Amino acid sequence: MNTKSPFGAVPVFRPTLEEFTDVSSFVAKIWTTCLPCGLVKIIPPAGWSPTTKPYDTDSIQIPTPIKQVLNGKQGKFEQMHVEQPPMFVRDFKELAKKFEEESRLEGLSIEDQEEKFWKSLNFQAPLYGADMLGTKRKRKGERRKERGKEEQKEEKGKRRRVEREEGEKREGSRNLTKF
């Protein structure tokens, strides 16, 4: 492993075949090292191959697709992420194909394709389907549970402080009555 500062080279990981049998576990193991850098490179070991069977797009559901809505003009824009109802991957794939067909990008240079994409954002909001099981983004319910746990911890800490302060006051008043 080669790790550098966030402003230097990208950390490079070369896992063994054994370490890489469960990719999610390997990523979880290196996560804290990767976090400050924002980007890493993982070189799969010789002999490793990704899943070879196709995914069943009829049964995989994107729980919260996100539509990126842009408003603005003259260089000042506001961006909003609007959660959409759940959709199956097959439906998402169909939308992507439809967009590709309507875009007519064949024959355009990369620069022209990019320009056409950015100009289209005011008319056709992109849809992202990244909120899937196995990604690091937490769903609303998970965030709510975490907030609830944090609030419970804070509440418990407040109660302990109040109890301690009341105990100190009682102890102080006992000491005063002795004199």
PDB file of N, CA and C in Angstrom, residues 56-101:
ATOM      1  N   ASP A  56     -30.068  -9.371 -12.171  1.00  0.00           N
ATOM      2  CA  ASP A  56     -31.487  -9.479 -12.479  1.00  0.00           C
ATOM      3  C   ASP A  56     -32.105  -8.091 -12.316  1.00  0.00           C
ATOM      4  N   THR A  57     -32.162  -7.341 -13.411  1.00  0.00           N
ATOM      5  CA  THR A  57     -32.634  -5.952 -13.339  1.00  0.00           C
ATOM      6  C   THR A  57     -34.121  -5.849 -13.030  1.00  0.00           C
ATOM      7  N   ASP A  58     -34.849  -6.976 -13.122  1.00  0.00           N
ATOM      8  CA  ASP A  58     -36.274  -6.955 -12.797  1.00  0.00           C
ATOM      9  C   ASP A  58     -36.526  -7.006 -11.296  1.00  0.00           C
ATOM     10  N   SER A  59     -35.545  -7.471 -10.522  1.00  0.00           N
ATOM     11  CA  SER A  59     -35.771  -7.608  -9.083  1.00  0.00           C
ATOM     12  C   SER A  59     -34.987  -6.595  -8.250  1.00  0.00           C
ATOM     13  N   ILE A  60     -33.979  -5.950  -8.826  1.00  0.00           N
ATOM     14  CA  ILE A  60     -33.191  -4.971  -8.065  1.00  0.00           C
ATOM     15  C   ILE A  60     -33.899  -3.630  -8.135  1.00  0.00           C
ATOM     16  N   GLN A  61     -34.155  -3.078  -6.956  1.00  0.00           N
ATOM     17  CA  GLN A  61     -34.882  -1.812  -6.893  1.00  0.00           C
ATOM     18  C   GLN A  61     -33.987  -0.710  -6.338  1.00  0.00           C
ATOM     19  N   ILE A  62     -34.022   0.456  -6.967  1.00  0.00           N
ATOM     20  CA  ILE A  62     -33.328   1.639  -6.465  1.00  0.00           C
ATOM     21  C   ILE A  62     -34.303   2.300  -5.492  1.00  0.00           C
ATOM     22  N   PRO A  63     -33.997   2.288  -4.192  1.00  0.00           N
ATOM     23  CA  PRO A  63     -34.970   2.762  -3.206  1.00  0.00           C
ATOM     24  C   PRO A  63     -35.275   4.253  -3.287  1.00  0.00           C
ATOM     25  N   THR A  64     -34.260   5.070  -3.598  1.00  0.00           N
ATOM     26  CA  THR A  64     -34.473   6.516  -3.623  1.00  0.00           C
ATOM     27  C   THR A  64     -33.677   7.149  -4.760  1.00  0.00           C
ATOM     28  N   PRO A  65     -34.151   7.041  -6.006  1.00  0.00           N
ATOM     29  CA  PRO A  65     -33.443   7.747  -7.081  1.00  0.00           C
ATOM     30  C   PRO A  65     -33.460   9.253  -6.794  1.00  0.00           C
ATOM     31  N   ILE A  66     -32.429   9.934  -7.221  1.00  0.00           N
ATOM     32  CA  ILE A  66     -32.322  11.372  -6.943  1.00  0.00           C
ATOM     33  C   ILE A  66     -32.251  12.145  -8.254  1.00  0.00           C
ATOM     34  N   LYS A  67     -33.127  13.123  -8.378  1.00  0.00           N
ATOM     35  CA  LYS A  67     -33.132  13.997  -9.551  1.00  0.00           C
ATOM     36  C   LYS A  67     -32.400  15.279  -9.175  1.00  0.00           C
ATOM     37  N   GLN A  68     -31.433  15.665  -9.998  1.00  0.00           N
ATOM     38  CA  GLN A  68     -30.657  16.883  -9.757  1.00  0.00           C
ATOM     39  C   GLN A  68     -31.297  18.024 -10.535  1.00  0.00           C
ATOM     40  N   VAL A  69     -31.879  18.968  -9.800  1.00  0.00           N
ATOM     41  CA  VAL A  69     -32.591  20.078 -10.424  1.00  0.00           C
ATOM     42  C   VAL A  69     -31.747  21.341 -10.303  1.00  0.00           C
ATOM     43  N   LEU A  70     -31.528  22.005 -11.438  1.00  0.00           N
ATOM     44  CA  LEU A  70     -30.758  23.256 -11.460  1.00  0.00           C
ATOM     45  C   LEU A  70     -31.667  24.410 -11.838  1.00  0.00           C
ATOM     46  N   ASN A  71     -31.527  25.520 -11.138  1.00  0.00           N
ATOM     47  CA  ASN A  71     -32.233  26.751 -11.467  1.00  0.00           C
ATOM     48  C   ASN A  71     -31.211  27.878 -11.497  1.00  0.00           C
ATOM     49  N   GLY A  72     -31.380  28.788 -12.410  1.00  0.00           N
ATOM     50  CA  GLY A  72     -30.492  29.938 -12.417  1.00  0.00           C
ATOM     51  C   GLY A  72     -30.238  30.470 -13.805  1.00  0.00           C
ATOM     52  N   LYS A  73     -29.434  31.529 -13.835  1.00  0.00           N
ATOM     53  CA  LYS A  73     -29.044  32.135 -15.103  1.00  0.00           C
ATOM     54  C   LYS A  73     -27.834  33.022 -14.870  1.00  0.00           C
ATOM     55  N   GLN A  74     -27.184  33.403 -15.935  1.00  0.00           N
ATOM     56  CA  GLN A  74     -26.034  34.307 -15.921  1.00  0.00           C
ATOM     57  C   GLN A  74     -24.946  33.864 -14.942  1.00  0.00           C
ATOM     58  N   GLY A  75     -24.695  32.549 -14.919  1.00  0.00           N
ATOM     59  CA  GLY A  75     -23.597  32.038 -14.103  1.00  0.00           C
ATOM     60  C   GLY A  75     -23.926  31.783 -12.648  1.00  0.00           C
ATOM     61  N   LYS A  76     -25.138  32.129 -12.206  1.00  0.00           N
ATOM     62  CA  LYS A  76     -25.542  31.870 -10.821  1.00  0.00           C
ATOM     63  C   LYS A  76     -26.599  30.780 -10.830  1.00  0.00           C
ATOM     64  N   PHE A  77     -26.272  29.649 -10.201  1.00  0.00           N
ATOM     65  CA  PHE A  77     -27.178  28.513 -10.208  1.00  0.00           C
ATOM     66  C   PHE A  77     -27.403  27.970  -8.809  1.00  0.00           C
ATOM     67  N   GLU A  78     -28.586  27.432  -8.615  1.00  0.00           N
ATOM     68  CA  GLU A  78     -28.932  26.744  -7.375  1.00  0.00           C
ATOM     69  C   GLU A  78     -29.184  25.290  -7.760  1.00  0.00           C
ATOM     70  N   GLN A  79     -28.627  24.381  -6.989  1.00  0.00           N
ATOM     71  CA  GLN A  79     -28.784  22.962  -7.265  1.00  0.00           C
ATOM     72  C   GLN A  79     -29.576  22.316  -6.134  1.00  0.00           C
ATOM     73  N   MET A  80     -30.554  21.502  -6.490  1.00  0.00           N
ATOM     74  CA  MET A  80     -31.348  20.782  -5.486  1.00  0.00           C
ATOM     75  C   MET A  80     -31.367  19.306  -5.862  1.00  0.00           C
ATOM     76  N   HIS A  81     -31.298  18.449  -4.858  1.00  0.00           N
ATOM     77  CA  HIS A  81     -31.447  17.011  -5.079  1.00  0.00           C
ATOM     78  C   HIS A  81     -32.827  16.615  -4.575  1.00  0.00           C
ATOM     79  N   VAL A  82     -33.668  16.156  -5.486  1.00  0.00           N
ATOM     80  CA  VAL A  82     -35.046  15.822  -5.157  1.00  0.00           C
ATOM     81  C   VAL A  82     -35.200  14.299  -5.206  1.00  0.00           C
ATOM     82  N   GLU A  83     -35.585  13.713  -4.072  1.00  0.00           N
ATOM     83  CA  GLU A  83     -35.772  12.267  -4.023  1.00  0.00           C
ATOM     84  C   GLU A  83     -37.002  11.882  -4.825  1.00  0.00           C
ATOM     85  N   GLN A  84     -36.872  10.791  -5.580  1.00  0.00           N
ATOM     86  CA  GLN A  84     -37.939  10.282  -6.431  1.00  0.00           C
ATOM     87  C   GLN A  84     -38.470   8.977  -5.853  1.00  0.00           C
ATOM     88  N   PRO A  85     -39.651   8.522  -6.304  1.00  0.00           N
ATOM     89  CA  PRO A  85     -40.168   7.233  -5.829  1.00  0.00           C
ATOM     90  C   PRO A  85     -39.248   6.091  -6.272  1.00  0.00           C
ATOM     91  N   PRO A  86     -39.285   4.960  -5.558  1.00  0.00           N
ATOM     92  CA  PRO A  86     -38.435   3.819  -5.937  1.00  0.00           C
ATOM     93  C   PRO A  86     -38.693   3.380  -7.375  1.00  0.00           C
ATOM     94  N   MET A  87     -37.643   2.826  -8.002  1.00  0.00           N
ATOM     95  CA  MET A  87     -37.798   2.299  -9.359  1.00  0.00           C
ATOM     96  C   MET A  87     -36.873   1.093  -9.528  1.00  0.00           C
ATOM     97  N   PHE A  88     -37.258   0.204 -10.423  1.00  0.00           N
ATOM     98  CA  PHE A  88     -36.430  -0.955 -10.707  1.00  0.00           C
ATOM     99  C   PHE A  88     -35.300  -0.556 -11.651  1.00  0.00           C
ATOM    100  N   VAL A  89     -34.200  -1.305 -11.578  1.00  0.00           N
ATOM    101  CA  VAL A  89     -33.029  -1.013 -12.406  1.00  0.00           C
ATOM    102  C   VAL A  89     -33.391  -1.091 -13.883  1.00  0.00           C
ATOM    103  N   ARG A  90     -34.273  -2.020 -14.259  1.00  0.00           N
ATOM    104  CA  ARG A  90     -34.667  -2.131 -15.684  1.00  0.00           C
ATOM    105  C   ARG A  90     -35.295  -0.831 -16.173  1.00  0.00           C
ATOM    106  N   ASP A  91     -36.115  -0.176 -15.315  1.00  0.00           N
ATOM    107  CA  ASP A  91     -36.756   1.088 -15.694  1.00  0.00           C
ATOM    108  C   ASP A  91     -35.722   2.207 -15.799  1.00  0.00           C
ATOM    109  N   PHE A  92     -34.774   2.198 -14.880  1.00  0.00           N
ATOM    110  CA  PHE A  92     -33.691   3.189 -14.911  1.00  0.00           C
ATOM    111  C   PHE A  92     -32.877   3.022 -16.197  1.00  0.00           C
ATOM    112  N   LYS A  93     -32.606   1.780 -16.539  1.00  0.00           N
ATOM    113  CA  LYS A  93     -31.838   1.476 -17.754  1.00  0.00           C
ATOM    114  C   LYS A  93     -32.574   1.960 -19.002  1.00  0.00           C
ATOM    115  N   GLU A  94     -33.900   1.760 -19.035  1.00  0.00           N
ATOM    116  CA  GLU A  94     -34.709   2.224 -20.169  1.00  0.00           C
ATOM    117  C   GLU A  94     -34.655   3.748 -20.299  1.00  0.00           C
ATOM    118  N   LEU A  95     -34.728   4.447 -19.166  1.00  0.00           N
ATOM    119  CA  LEU A  95     -34.622   5.920 -19.197  1.00  0.00           C
ATOM    120  C   LEU A  95     -33.262   6.359 -19.740  1.00  0.00           C
ATOM    121  N   ALA A  96     -32.206   5.652 -19.323  1.00  0.00           N
ATOM    122  CA  ALA A  96     -30.856   5.996 -19.793  1.00  0.00           C
ATOM    123  C   ALA A  96     -30.740   5.790 -21.307  1.00  0.00           C
ATOM    124  N   LYS A  97     -31.304   4.679 -21.801  1.00  0.00           N
ATOM    125  CA  LYS A  97     -31.270   4.417 -23.252  1.00  0.00           C
ATOM    126  C   LYS A  97     -32.046   5.487 -24.017  1.00  0.00           C
ATOM    127  N   LYS A  98     -33.213   5.851 -23.489  1.00  0.00           N
ATOM    128  CA  LYS A  98     -34.047   6.877 -24.128  1.00  0.00           C
ATOM    129  C   LYS A  98     -33.295   8.208 -24.196  1.00  0.00           C
ATOM    130  N   PHE A  99     -32.633   8.570 -23.086  1.00  0.00           N
ATOM    131  CA  PHE A  99     -31.865   9.814 -23.055  1.00  0.00           C
ATOM    132  C   PHE A  99     -30.745   9.768 -24.091  1.00  0.00           C
ATOM    133  N   GLU A 100     -30.058   8.626 -24.166  1.00  0.00           N
ATOM    134  CA  GLU A 100     -28.958   8.479 -25.112  1.00  0.00           C
ATOM    135  C   GLU A 100     -29.446   8.620 -26.551  1.00  0.00           C
ATOM    136  N   GLU A 101     -30.609   8.006 -26.851  1.00  0.00           N
ATOM    137  CA  GLU A 101     -31.170   8.101 -28.201  1.00  0.00           C
ATOM    138  C   GLU A 101     -31.581   9.527 -28.548  1.00  0.00           C
TER     139      GLU A 101
END
